[in-house]
Amino acid sequence: MNKVAHYLQEHLVGQVLTSPDVRRHFATDASIFSVVPAVVVYPRNENDVRKTARFTWQLAERGRVIPITARGGGSDQSGAAIGPGVILSFTAHLNRILELDGKSGNVVVEPGINYAKLQQTLHTHSRFLPPYPSSIEYSTIGGAIANNAAGEKSVKYGATRNFVRQLRVVLANGEVIETRRLSKRELNKKLGLATFEGEVYRNLDALIEENGSAIQDSTLSVTLNGAGYDLASVKRKDGSFDLTPLIVGSQGTLGIVTEATMETEVHNPHTTLVAAMFDDIQVAEQTVFELRRSRDMPSAIEMVDEHLLKFVSDHSPNLLKDVLPKPLPKMVLFIEFDNQIDRIQKRLTKKTVKLLDKYQVPYIVETDPQKKEELWKMRDSAALALSYAEKSARALPVIEDGVVPVERIREFLEAIYELGKKHAFNPITWGHIGDGNVHVQPFFDLAQVGDRQKIFRIIEEFYATVINFGGSTSAANNDGRLRALYLRDLYGEQVYELFAKVKQIFDPYGTLNAGVKIGVAPEDIKPLIRQEYSLGHRYDHMPRS
Ligand SMILES: Cc1cc2nc3c(=O)[nH]c(=O)nc-3n(C[C@H](O)[C@H](O)[C@H](O)COP(=O)(O)OP(=O)(O)OC[C@H]3O[C@@H](n4cnc5c(N)ncnc54)[C@H](O)[C@@H]3O)c2cc1C
């Protein structure tokens, strides 16, 4: 591998590092896995990325496969931001805002820009990127694109894919392409190219034409989905064609993003927040249905359950001293309206309050920024569970992102609580209930063989349940290594084979984030499980000079 590092050092402008401490740092992301990379590269420009891809392609042509893993903040919970070959870390240099169009609100960025920093800049222009993840402070836009990230505002605005208009992508062989929606005529031009790009367009177009109905039927009945490849959005009935939705959510397995043009929304910080306390989950579920039926969707429908509230009240009673209701309710819903027109916001709040009155549910309505923040603290208290250590046990991201059709949310919660009872873990649950997506991170100790075995039993049962409910194994955290095991069950054999062909078209030698999404078996990932779990990786390693 020294030879590889040496070649890259000779040919790249950015830093190429092989020291044990740097490699150790990049051996973990926020998943339960660990893989030590051979080389870490901080590309200084797109040309560095291009040259790295070209070099690994040439080695692969001669039978030596060295995978490239693109990396942003390394906050991936599925094990997709680690790999044994070359890590391309974008946070050091490729982290700029290149253009911000005040009129359209479109922003052109490099992938390594910190998401929170970008959001701050957008706020100063009264704009924002709605599908930000809760890891916004320590993740990048490149990671959000590659994972098709979503968050609390997605119930109204959708996931990242909705906001990516155009991408610059380095293909497996080092060619650079620009993706955007092409007309039928523009597609025909691409189909005639004598390059790898032309080959990708030709093979993909043929695949879509031959499997049109299977692809259309593959769409899952959930409002957020991070699993698989979004083949259904590539070609439209009018013959237009766009690789962008396919690259979004592909976790660096089809190409490496070097630039993104994103659409943004008008930002209105003057929101109204309704916090409602439910003693009956069925009533909470009914409230969610009725809110979703409204033509004006709330900008957030979030929840925390009684297990989380109890955990907070036991472990950090002062944290929510003034806001935590007593006795603890079964669930608190956080319903937010961000409509620009004050009159509309008031009308929607009134309607919500009427609904809650109908069910005799206690609530608080707030528009004061400080008081709203106090209430949001209840929702954000999930962070306490995530950072808490129970001896050596930690809250593990193994079943953290299941999503079901909203109509099945109560059954889903009951199944989670049942699983907790069966396997003796506290089923602390919170998340994006308006999208049927909740987070659960059971406390286990990765150093204990018994716990490791139990984790796999829980994973098996959880994902079987989610699939049985017509849901998806991941709303936004994607497949990675962990959930790649369930893609076949989720989509069925035929669609899985199409995904495998897509991977083959873009990455014939398997140099792009190998071991992620496609072709993953339990025996591949079990040896990669860490002995300990922590989130120390979040602060990415920067060049020392
Ligand atoms: C506590 C916690 C809370 C979280 N909450 C959310 C949430 O609310 N919503 C959500 O969606 N996710 C959430 N996540 C998961 C994760 O933080 C997000 O998906 C985030 O967007 C990943 O960004 P990152 O910069 O850390 O990416 P990384 O972890 O570095 O990478 C993620 C994936 O993107 C690929 N990638 C990175 N850059 C590029 C590039 N330039 N080109 C191609 N591929 C690239 C990587 O190879 C990897 O497959 C959470 C994680 C944690 C630890």
Coordinates of C-alpha atoms and ligand atoms in Angstrom, one line a residue:
M1 CA 0.0 0.0 0.0
N2 CA 3.0 2.3 0.5
K3 CA 3.3 2.4 -3.2
V4 CA -0.3 3.7 -3.5
A5 CA 0.3 6.4 -0.9
H6 CA 3.6 7.3 -2.7
Y7 CA 1.9 7.6 -6.1
L8 CA -0.9 9.8 -4.6
Q9 CA 1.6 11.9 -2.8
E10 CA 3.5 12.5 -6.1
H11 CA 0.4 13.4 -8.1
L12 CA -2.1 15.2 -5.7
V13 CA -2.0 18.7 -4.4
G14 CA -3.8 17.8 -1.2
Q15 CA -2.4 15.9 1.7
V16 CA -1.9 12.1 1.7
L17 CA -1.6 10.6 5.1
T18 CA -0.7 7.1 6.3
S19 CA 0.2 7.6 10.0
P20 CA -1.4 5.1 12.4
D21 CA -3.2 7.8 14.4
V22 CA -4.8 9.4 11.4
R23 CA -5.8 6.0 10.0
R24 CA -7.2 5.0 13.4
H25 CA -9.2 8.2 13.5
F26 CA -10.8 7.4 10.2
A27 CA -11.4 3.8 11.1
T28 CA -14.8 4.6 12.8
D29 CA -17.9 6.5 11.9
A30 CA -21.0 6.7 14.1
S31 CA -21.9 3.1 13.4
I32 CA -21.0 0.0 15.4
F33 CA -18.3 -1.0 12.8
S34 CA -14.7 -0.3 12.4
V35 CA -12.4 -0.6 9.4
V36 CA -8.9 0.8 9.3
P37 CA -8.2 2.6 6.0
A38 CA -4.8 2.2 4.2
V39 CA -4.5 5.8 3.2
V40 CA -6.3 9.1 4.0
V41 CA -6.4 11.9 1.4
Y42 CA -7.5 15.4 2.0
P43 CA -8.3 16.4 -1.7
R44 CA -7.5 20.0 -2.4
N45 CA -9.6 20.2 -5.5
E46 CA -11.7 18.1 -7.9
N47 CA -8.7 17.2 -9.8
D48 CA -7.3 15.3 -6.8
V49 CA -10.5 13.3 -6.6
R50 CA -10.4 12.6 -10.3
K51 CA -6.8 11.5 -10.1
T52 CA -7.4 9.2 -7.1
A53 CA -10.4 7.6 -8.9
R54 CA -8.4 7.2 -12.1
F55 CA -5.5 5.6 -10.3
T56 CA -7.6 3.0 -8.4
W57 CA -9.5 2.3 -11.7
Q58 CA -6.2 1.5 -13.4
L59 CA -5.1 -0.7 -10.5
A60 CA -8.4 -2.5 -10.6
E61 CA -8.0 -3.1 -14.4
R62 CA -4.9 -5.0 -13.4
G63 CA -6.7 -7.0 -10.8
R64 CA -5.9 -5.0 -7.6
V65 CA -9.0 -3.4 -6.1
I66 CA -8.5 -0.6 -3.6
P67 CA -11.8 0.9 -2.7
I68 CA -12.4 4.7 -2.3
T69 CA -14.7 5.9 0.5
A70 CA -15.7 9.5 0.4
R71 CA -16.2 11.1 3.8
G72 CA -17.7 14.2 5.3
G73 CA -18.3 14.5 9.0
G74 CA -18.1 10.7 9.6
S75 CA -21.5 10.8 11.4
D76 CA -22.9 7.9 9.3
Q77 CA -24.7 5.4 11.5
S78 CA -24.9 2.6 8.9
G79 CA -21.1 2.0 8.5
A80 CA -20.8 3.7 5.1
A81 CA -18.2 6.3 5.9
I82 CA -15.4 3.8 6.6
G83 CA -13.5 1.5 4.3
P84 CA -10.2 -0.4 3.9
G85 CA -8.7 1.5 1.0
V86 CA -8.5 5.2 0.4
I87 CA -10.6 7.6 2.5
L88 CA -11.3 10.9 0.7
S89 CA -12.0 13.4 3.5
F90 CA -13.7 16.5 2.2
T91 CA -13.9 18.6 5.3
A92 CA -10.4 20.0 5.1
H93 CA -10.4 21.8 1.8
L94 CA -13.5 21.2 -0.4
N95 CA -15.7 23.0 2.0
R96 CA -16.7 26.3 0.4
I97 CA -19.9 28.1 -0.7
L98 CA -19.2 28.9 -4.3
E99 CA -22.3 30.8 -5.2
L100 CA -25.5 32.0 -3.5
D101 CA -28.1 33.4 -5.9
G102 CA -30.1 35.9 -3.8
K103 CA -33.0 35.8 -6.3
S104 CA -33.6 32.1 -6.8
G105 CA -32.1 31.1 -3.4
N106 CA -30.1 28.4 -5.1
V107 CA -26.7 27.7 -3.5
V108 CA -23.7 26.1 -5.1
V109 CA -21.5 24.3 -2.6
E110 CA -18.5 21.9 -2.2
P111 CA -19.4 18.7 -0.4
G112 CA -17.2 19.1 2.7
I113 CA -19.0 22.3 3.9
N114 CA -20.3 21.9 7.5
Y115 CA -24.1 21.8 7.2
A116 CA -24.7 24.1 10.2
K117 CA -22.3 26.7 8.8
L118 CA -24.1 26.6 5.4
Q119 CA -27.4 26.9 7.2
Q120 CA -26.2 29.9 9.2
T121 CA -25.1 31.6 6.0
L122 CA -28.5 30.8 4.4
H123 CA -30.3 32.3 7.4
T124 CA -28.6 35.6 6.9
H125 CA -30.2 35.6 3.5
S126 CA -33.6 34.6 5.0
R127 CA -33.3 31.1 3.3
F128 CA -32.7 27.6 4.7
L129 CA -32.2 24.0 3.6
P130 CA -35.2 22.3 5.3
P131 CA -34.1 18.6 5.3
Y132 CA -31.3 19.1 7.7
P133 CA -30.4 16.1 10.0
S134 CA -30.3 16.5 13.8
S135 CA -26.5 15.9 13.3
I136 CA -26.4 19.2 11.5
E137 CA -23.6 20.6 13.8
Y138 CA -21.1 17.9 12.9
S139 CA -22.1 16.7 9.4
T140 CA -21.6 17.9 5.9
I141 CA -23.8 18.6 2.9
G142 CA -21.9 15.9 0.9
G143 CA -22.9 13.3 3.6
A144 CA -26.5 14.6 3.6
I145 CA -26.7 14.2 -0.2
A146 CA -25.1 10.8 -0.2
N147 CA -27.4 9.6 2.5
N148 CA -30.5 11.5 1.3
A149 CA -30.7 12.9 4.8
A150 CA -34.0 14.1 6.3
G151 CA -35.1 15.6 9.6
E152 CA -37.8 17.3 11.6
K153 CA -38.8 19.6 8.7
S154 CA -39.1 16.8 6.2
V155 CA -42.8 16.1 7.0
K156 CA -43.6 19.4 5.2
Y157 CA -40.6 19.8 2.8
G158 CA -39.4 16.2 2.1
A159 CA -35.9 14.8 2.1
T160 CA -32.6 16.0 0.7
R161 CA -33.3 14.6 -2.8
N162 CA -36.1 17.2 -3.3
F163 CA -33.5 20.0 -2.9
V164 CA -30.6 18.8 -5.1
R165 CA -30.9 20.4 -8.5
Q166 CA -27.5 19.6 -10.1
L167 CA -24.3 17.7 -9.2
R168 CA -20.7 17.4 -10.3
V169 CA -19.7 13.8 -9.9
V170 CA -16.4 12.0 -10.3
L171 CA -17.1 8.6 -11.9
A172 CA -15.3 5.4 -11.0
N173 CA -12.8 5.9 -13.8
G174 CA -12.0 9.5 -12.9
E175 CA -14.3 11.1 -15.5
V176 CA -16.2 14.2 -14.3
I177 CA -19.8 14.5 -15.2
E178 CA -22.5 17.0 -14.5
T179 CA -26.0 15.7 -13.6
R180 CA -29.3 17.5 -14.0
R181 CA -32.6 16.8 -15.6
L182 CA -32.0 16.4 -19.4
S183 CA -34.6 16.7 -22.1
K184 CA -35.1 13.7 -24.4
R185 CA -32.9 15.5 -27.0
E186 CA -30.1 16.1 -24.5
L187 CA -30.3 12.5 -23.4
N188 CA -29.9 11.3 -26.9
K189 CA -26.6 13.3 -27.1
K190 CA -25.4 11.6 -23.9
L191 CA -26.3 8.2 -25.3
G192 CA -24.0 8.8 -28.3
L193 CA -20.9 9.7 -26.2
A194 CA -18.0 7.4 -26.7
T195 CA -16.9 7.8 -23.1
F196 CA -17.6 6.0 -19.8
E197 CA -20.3 8.6 -19.2
G198 CA -22.0 7.5 -22.5
E199 CA -21.7 3.9 -21.4
V200 CA -23.4 4.7 -18.1
Y201 CA -26.3 6.5 -19.8
R202 CA -26.7 3.8 -22.4
N203 CA -26.7 0.9 -19.9
L204 CA -28.9 2.6 -17.4
D205 CA -31.4 3.8 -20.0
A206 CA -31.7 0.2 -21.4
L207 CA -32.1 -1.2 -17.8
I208 CA -34.9 1.3 -17.1
E209 CA -36.6 0.6 -20.5
E210 CA -36.5 -3.1 -20.0
N211 CA -37.7 -3.1 -16.4
G212 CA -40.1 -0.1 -16.3
S213 CA -43.0 -1.7 -14.5
A214 CA -40.8 -3.5 -11.9
I215 CA -39.1 -0.1 -11.2
Q216 CA -42.3 1.8 -10.8
D217 CA -43.8 -0.9 -8.5
S218 CA -40.7 -0.8 -6.3
T219 CA -41.7 2.5 -4.7
L220 CA -42.4 1.8 -1.0
S221 CA -45.5 3.3 0.7
V222 CA -43.5 5.5 3.1
T223 CA -43.0 9.2 3.0
L224 CA -39.2 8.9 3.7
N225 CA -37.0 6.3 2.4
G226 CA -33.2 6.0 2.4
A227 CA -32.9 2.3 1.3
G228 CA -31.8 1.1 -2.1
Y229 CA -31.3 3.3 -5.2
D230 CA -34.0 5.6 -6.4
L231 CA -34.4 4.2 -9.9
A232 CA -38.0 5.3 -10.2
S233 CA -37.1 9.0 -10.4
V234 CA -34.5 8.8 -13.2
K235 CA -36.6 8.7 -16.3
R236 CA -40.0 10.4 -16.6
K237 CA -42.9 9.7 -18.9
D238 CA -41.9 12.7 -21.0
G239 CA -38.5 11.0 -21.7
S240 CA -36.5 13.4 -19.6
F241 CA -33.6 11.8 -17.7
D242 CA -31.7 12.7 -14.6
L243 CA -28.9 10.8 -12.8
T244 CA -29.2 13.2 -9.8
P245 CA -31.8 11.3 -7.8
L246 CA -29.8 8.1 -8.3
I247 CA -26.6 9.6 -7.0
V248 CA -28.5 11.2 -4.0
G249 CA -28.8 8.4 -1.4
S250 CA -26.2 6.2 -3.1
Q251 CA -23.6 6.6 -0.3
G252 CA -20.7 7.1 -2.6
T253 CA -21.2 3.7 -4.2
L254 CA -21.9 5.1 -7.7
G255 CA -19.8 8.3 -7.9
I256 CA -18.1 10.9 -5.8
V257 CA -19.8 14.3 -5.5
T258 CA -17.5 17.3 -5.8
E259 CA -20.1 20.1 -6.2
A260 CA -23.8 20.5 -5.6
T261 CA -26.4 23.0 -6.6
M262 CA -29.1 23.1 -4.0
E263 CA -32.5 24.7 -3.9
T264 CA -33.5 26.4 -0.7
E265 CA -36.7 27.7 1.0
V266 CA -37.6 31.0 2.5
H267 CA -36.8 30.8 6.2
N268 CA -39.3 32.0 8.8
P269 CA -38.0 32.0 12.4
H270 CA -41.4 33.3 13.6
T271 CA -43.0 29.9 14.1
T272 CA -45.8 28.7 16.4
L273 CA -45.1 25.6 18.5
V274 CA -47.8 23.4 20.0
A275 CA -46.7 20.8 22.5
A276 CA -49.4 18.3 23.3
M277 CA -49.3 15.7 26.1
F278 CA -51.1 12.4 25.3
D279 CA -52.0 9.6 27.7
D280 CA -53.3 7.4 24.9
I281 CA -51.1 6.6 21.9
Q282 CA -54.1 5.8 19.8
V283 CA -55.3 9.4 20.3
A284 CA -51.8 10.7 19.4
E285 CA -51.9 8.6 16.3
Q286 CA -55.4 9.9 15.3
T287 CA -54.1 13.5 15.9
V288 CA -51.2 12.8 13.5
F289 CA -53.6 11.5 10.8
E290 CA -55.8 14.5 11.1
L291 CA -52.8 16.9 11.0
R292 CA -51.5 15.2 7.9
R293 CA -54.9 15.4 6.2
S294 CA -54.7 19.2 6.4
R295 CA -53.8 21.0 3.1
D296 CA -51.2 23.0 5.1
M297 CA -48.9 20.5 6.6
P298 CA -47.2 21.5 9.9
S299 CA -43.5 22.2 9.4
A300 CA -42.8 19.6 12.1
I301 CA -44.7 16.7 13.8
E302 CA -42.2 15.3 16.2
M303 CA -42.5 13.1 19.3
V304 CA -40.9 11.8 22.4
D305 CA -42.3 8.9 24.4
E306 CA -42.7 8.1 28.1
H307 CA -39.6 6.0 28.2
L308 CA -37.4 8.9 27.1
L309 CA -39.2 11.3 29.5
K310 CA -38.7 8.8 32.4
F311 CA -35.1 8.3 31.4
V312 CA -34.5 12.1 31.5
S313 CA -36.4 12.6 34.8
D314 CA -34.3 9.7 36.4
H315 CA -30.9 10.6 35.1
S316 CA -31.0 14.4 34.8
P317 CA -34.0 15.7 36.7
N318 CA -32.9 19.3 36.4
L319 CA -32.6 19.3 32.6
L320 CA -36.3 19.7 32.1
K321 CA -37.3 20.9 35.5
D322 CA -39.7 23.5 34.3
V323 CA -41.1 21.9 31.2
L324 CA -41.5 18.2 32.0
P325 CA -45.1 17.5 32.7
K326 CA -46.0 15.4 35.8
P327 CA -47.3 12.7 35.8
L328 CA -45.4 11.8 32.7
P329 CA -47.6 11.4 29.6
K330 CA -47.3 8.4 27.3
M331 CA -46.2 10.7 24.5
V332 CA -45.5 14.4 23.8
L333 CA -46.2 15.7 20.2
F334 CA -44.4 18.8 19.0
I335 CA -46.5 20.5 16.2
E336 CA -44.9 23.5 14.5
F337 CA -46.2 25.9 11.9
D338 CA -43.8 28.1 9.9
N339 CA -46.1 29.6 7.3
Q340 CA -45.0 33.0 6.1
I341 CA -48.4 34.6 6.5
D342 CA -49.1 35.2 10.2
R343 CA -52.9 34.9 9.6
I344 CA -52.5 31.4 8.1
Q345 CA -50.3 30.4 11.0
K346 CA -52.9 31.5 13.5
R347 CA -55.6 29.8 11.6
L348 CA -53.7 26.5 11.6
T349 CA -52.8 26.8 15.2
K350 CA -56.5 27.4 16.1
K351 CA -57.5 24.3 14.1
T352 CA -54.9 22.2 15.9
V353 CA -56.0 23.5 19.3
K354 CA -59.6 22.6 18.4
L355 CA -58.6 19.1 17.5
L356 CA -56.7 18.7 20.8
D357 CA -59.7 20.1 22.7
K358 CA -61.9 17.6 21.0
Y359 CA -59.7 14.8 22.4
Q360 CA -59.3 16.6 25.8
V361 CA -55.5 16.6 25.4
P362 CA -53.6 19.2 27.4
Y363 CA -51.3 21.4 25.4
I364 CA -49.1 24.5 25.4
V365 CA -49.0 27.0 22.5
E366 CA -45.9 29.2 22.2
T367 CA -44.6 31.8 19.8
D368 CA -42.0 33.4 22.1
P369 CA -38.6 32.2 20.9
Q370 CA -37.1 31.5 24.4
K371 CA -40.2 29.6 25.6
K372 CA -40.3 27.6 22.4
E373 CA -36.7 26.7 22.9
E374 CA -37.6 25.5 26.4
L375 CA -40.2 23.2 25.0
W376 CA -38.0 21.9 22.2
K377 CA -35.5 20.9 24.9
M378 CA -37.9 18.0 25.7
R379 CA -37.6 16.7 22.1
D380 CA -33.8 17.4 22.1
S381 CA -33.4 15.5 25.4
A382 CA -32.9 12.4 23.2
A383 CA -29.3 13.6 23.1
L384 CA -29.0 12.7 26.8
A385 CA -29.8 9.1 26.0
L386 CA -27.3 9.0 23.1
S387 CA -24.4 10.4 25.2
Y388 CA -25.3 8.4 28.3
A389 CA -23.1 5.4 29.4
E390 CA -24.6 2.6 31.4
K391 CA -21.3 1.1 32.6
S392 CA -19.8 0.0 29.3
A393 CA -23.2 -0.1 27.6
R394 CA -24.1 2.6 25.0
A395 CA -27.1 3.5 23.0
L396 CA -26.3 1.7 19.8
P397 CA -27.5 2.7 16.3
V398 CA -28.7 -0.7 15.1
I399 CA -32.5 -0.2 14.8
E400 CA -32.4 3.6 14.9
D401 CA -34.2 4.6 11.7
G402 CA -37.2 2.3 10.9
V403 CA -40.1 3.9 9.0
V404 CA -43.6 2.6 8.4
P405 CA -46.7 3.9 6.6
V406 CA -48.1 6.6 8.9
E407 CA -51.3 4.5 9.3
R408 CA -49.3 1.9 11.2
I409 CA -47.4 4.0 13.6
R410 CA -49.2 2.8 16.7
E411 CA -48.7 -0.8 15.8
F412 CA -45.0 0.0 15.1
L413 CA -44.6 1.5 18.5
E414 CA -46.3 -1.4 20.2
A415 CA -44.0 -3.8 18.3
I416 CA -40.9 -1.8 19.5
Y417 CA -42.1 -1.9 23.1
E418 CA -42.7 -5.6 22.8
L419 CA -39.2 -6.1 21.4
G420 CA -37.8 -4.1 24.4
K421 CA -39.7 -6.4 26.8
K422 CA -38.6 -9.6 25.0
H423 CA -34.9 -8.6 24.9
A424 CA -34.8 -6.7 28.1
F425 CA -33.9 -3.2 26.8
N426 CA -35.5 0.1 27.6
P427 CA -37.3 1.1 24.3
I428 CA -36.7 4.8 24.6
T429 CA -38.3 6.2 21.4
W430 CA -38.4 9.6 19.8
G431 CA -38.5 11.0 16.3
H432 CA -40.4 12.1 13.2
I433 CA -43.8 10.6 13.9
G434 CA -45.4 12.7 11.2
D435 CA -43.5 10.6 8.7
G436 CA -43.9 7.3 10.6
N437 CA -40.2 7.3 11.4
V438 CA -39.0 6.8 15.0
H439 CA -35.6 6.4 16.5
V440 CA -34.7 3.6 19.1
Q441 CA -31.1 3.0 20.3
P442 CA -31.0 0.1 22.8
F443 CA -28.3 0.1 25.4
F444 CA -25.8 -2.8 24.9
D445 CA -22.2 -3.4 25.5
L446 CA -20.3 -4.4 22.4
A447 CA -17.5 -6.0 24.4
Q448 CA -19.9 -8.7 25.7
V449 CA -20.4 -11.6 23.4
G450 CA -23.9 -12.2 24.8
D451 CA -24.9 -8.6 23.9
R452 CA -23.4 -8.9 20.4
Q453 CA -25.5 -12.0 19.8
K454 CA -28.6 -10.4 21.2
I455 CA -28.1 -7.3 19.0
F456 CA -28.3 -9.5 15.9
R457 CA -31.4 -11.2 17.1
I458 CA -33.0 -7.8 17.8
I459 CA -31.9 -6.5 14.3
E460 CA -33.4 -9.5 12.6
E461 CA -36.7 -9.2 14.4
F462 CA -36.9 -5.4 14.0
Y463 CA -36.3 -5.3 10.3
A464 CA -38.7 -8.2 9.7
T465 CA -41.3 -6.3 11.5
V466 CA -40.7 -3.1 9.6
I467 CA -40.8 -4.9 6.2
N468 CA -44.0 -6.8 7.4
F469 CA -45.6 -3.4 8.1
G470 CA -44.9 -2.3 4.5
G471 CA -42.2 0.1 5.8
S472 CA -38.5 0.7 5.0
T473 CA -35.5 -0.3 7.0
S474 CA -34.3 3.3 6.9
A475 CA -36.0 6.6 6.5
A476 CA -32.8 8.6 6.1
N477 CA -29.8 6.9 7.7
N478 CA -29.4 4.6 4.6
D479 CA -28.3 1.0 4.1
G480 CA -24.5 1.2 4.6
R481 CA -23.1 -2.1 5.8
L482 CA -25.7 -2.8 8.5
R483 CA -28.9 -2.6 6.6
A484 CA -27.5 -3.8 3.3
L485 CA -28.3 -7.2 4.7
Y486 CA -32.1 -6.5 4.4
L487 CA -32.3 -4.8 1.0
R488 CA -33.2 -8.1 -0.7
D489 CA -36.0 -8.8 1.8
L490 CA -37.2 -5.2 1.5
Y491 CA -37.5 -4.9 -2.3
G492 CA -37.6 -8.5 -3.4
E493 CA -35.2 -10.5 -5.6
Q494 CA -36.0 -8.8 -8.9
V495 CA -35.5 -5.2 -7.7
Y496 CA -32.5 -6.2 -5.7
E497 CA -30.9 -7.6 -8.9
L498 CA -31.6 -4.3 -10.6
F499 CA -29.8 -2.5 -7.9
A500 CA -26.9 -4.8 -8.3
K501 CA -26.9 -4.1 -12.0
V502 CA -26.9 -0.3 -11.4
K503 CA -23.9 -0.8 -9.1
Q504 CA -22.2 -2.8 -11.9
I505 CA -22.9 -0.1 -14.5
F506 CA -21.4 2.7 -12.5
D507 CA -18.7 0.7 -10.7
P508 CA -17.7 -2.3 -12.8
Y509 CA -14.5 -3.0 -10.7
G510 CA -16.1 -2.4 -7.3
T511 CA -13.7 0.5 -6.4
L512 CA -16.5 2.9 -5.0
N513 CA -17.2 2.3 -1.4
A514 CA -17.1 -1.5 -1.7
G515 CA -18.9 -3.4 1.0
V516 CA -21.7 -0.8 1.2
K517 CA -25.3 -1.3 0.1
I518 CA -24.9 -4.1 -2.5
G519 CA -23.5 -7.6 -2.1
V520 CA -23.1 -7.6 1.7
A521 CA -23.4 -10.8 3.7
P522 CA -23.5 -11.2 7.5
E523 CA -20.1 -12.8 7.5
D524 CA -18.7 -9.7 5.9
I525 CA -19.9 -7.4 8.6
K526 CA -19.8 -9.4 11.8
P527 CA -16.0 -9.3 12.1
L528 CA -16.1 -5.5 11.7
I529 CA -18.1 -4.9 14.9
R530 CA -16.3 -2.7 17.3
Q531 CA -15.5 -3.7 20.9
E532 CA -16.5 -0.3 22.2
Y533 CA -18.8 2.4 21.0
S534 CA -18.4 6.2 21.3
L535 CA -19.1 9.2 19.1
G536 CA -15.7 10.7 19.5
H537 CA -15.2 10.5 15.7
R538 CA -17.5 13.5 15.2
Y539 CA -14.8 16.1 15.2
D540 CA -13.1 15.3 12.0
H541 CA -9.3 15.2 11.8
M542 CA -8.0 18.3 10.1
P543 CA -4.5 18.7 8.5
R544 CA -2.0 19.9 11.0
S545 CA -0.3 22.3 8.7
Ligands
LIG1 C1 -26.6 11.5 16.8 C2 -26.9 11.4 15.3 C3 -28.1 11.9 14.8 C4 -28.4 11.8 13.4 N1 -29.5 12.3 13.0 C5 -29.9 12.2 11.7 C6 -31.1 12.8 11.2 O1 -31.8 13.4 11.9 N2 -31.3 12.6 9.9 C7 -30.5 12.0 9.0 O2 -30.7 11.9 7.8 N3 -29.3 11.5 9.5 C8 -29.0 11.6 10.8 N4 -27.8 11.0 11.2 C9 -26.9 10.3 10.3 C10 -25.9 11.3 9.6 O3 -25.4 12.2 10.6 C11 -26.4 12.0 8.4 O4 -26.8 11.1 7.4 C12 -25.4 13.0 7.8 O5 -26.0 13.7 6.8 C13 -24.1 12.4 7.3 O6 -23.2 13.5 7.0 P1 -21.7 13.3 7.2 O7 -21.0 14.5 6.7 O8 -21.3 13.0 8.6 O9 -21.4 12.1 6.2 P2 -20.4 10.9 6.4 O10 -20.8 10.1 7.6 O11 -19.0 11.3 6.3 O12 -20.8 10.0 5.1 C14 -22.1 9.5 4.9 C15 -22.1 8.8 3.6 O13 -21.9 9.8 2.6 C16 -20.9 9.4 1.7 N5 -20.2 10.7 1.2 C17 -19.8 11.7 2.0 N6 -19.3 12.7 1.2 C18 -19.5 12.2 -0.1 C19 -19.2 12.8 -1.4 N7 -18.6 14.0 -1.5 N8 -19.5 12.1 -2.5 C20 -20.1 10.9 -2.4 N9 -20.4 10.3 -1.2 C21 -20.1 11.0 -0.1 C22 -20.0 8.6 2.6 O14 -19.2 7.7 1.8 C23 -21.0 7.8 3.4 O15 -21.5 6.8 2.6 C24 -27.5 11.1 12.6 C25 -26.3 10.7 13.1 C26 -26.0 10.8 14.4 C27 -24.7 10.3 14.9

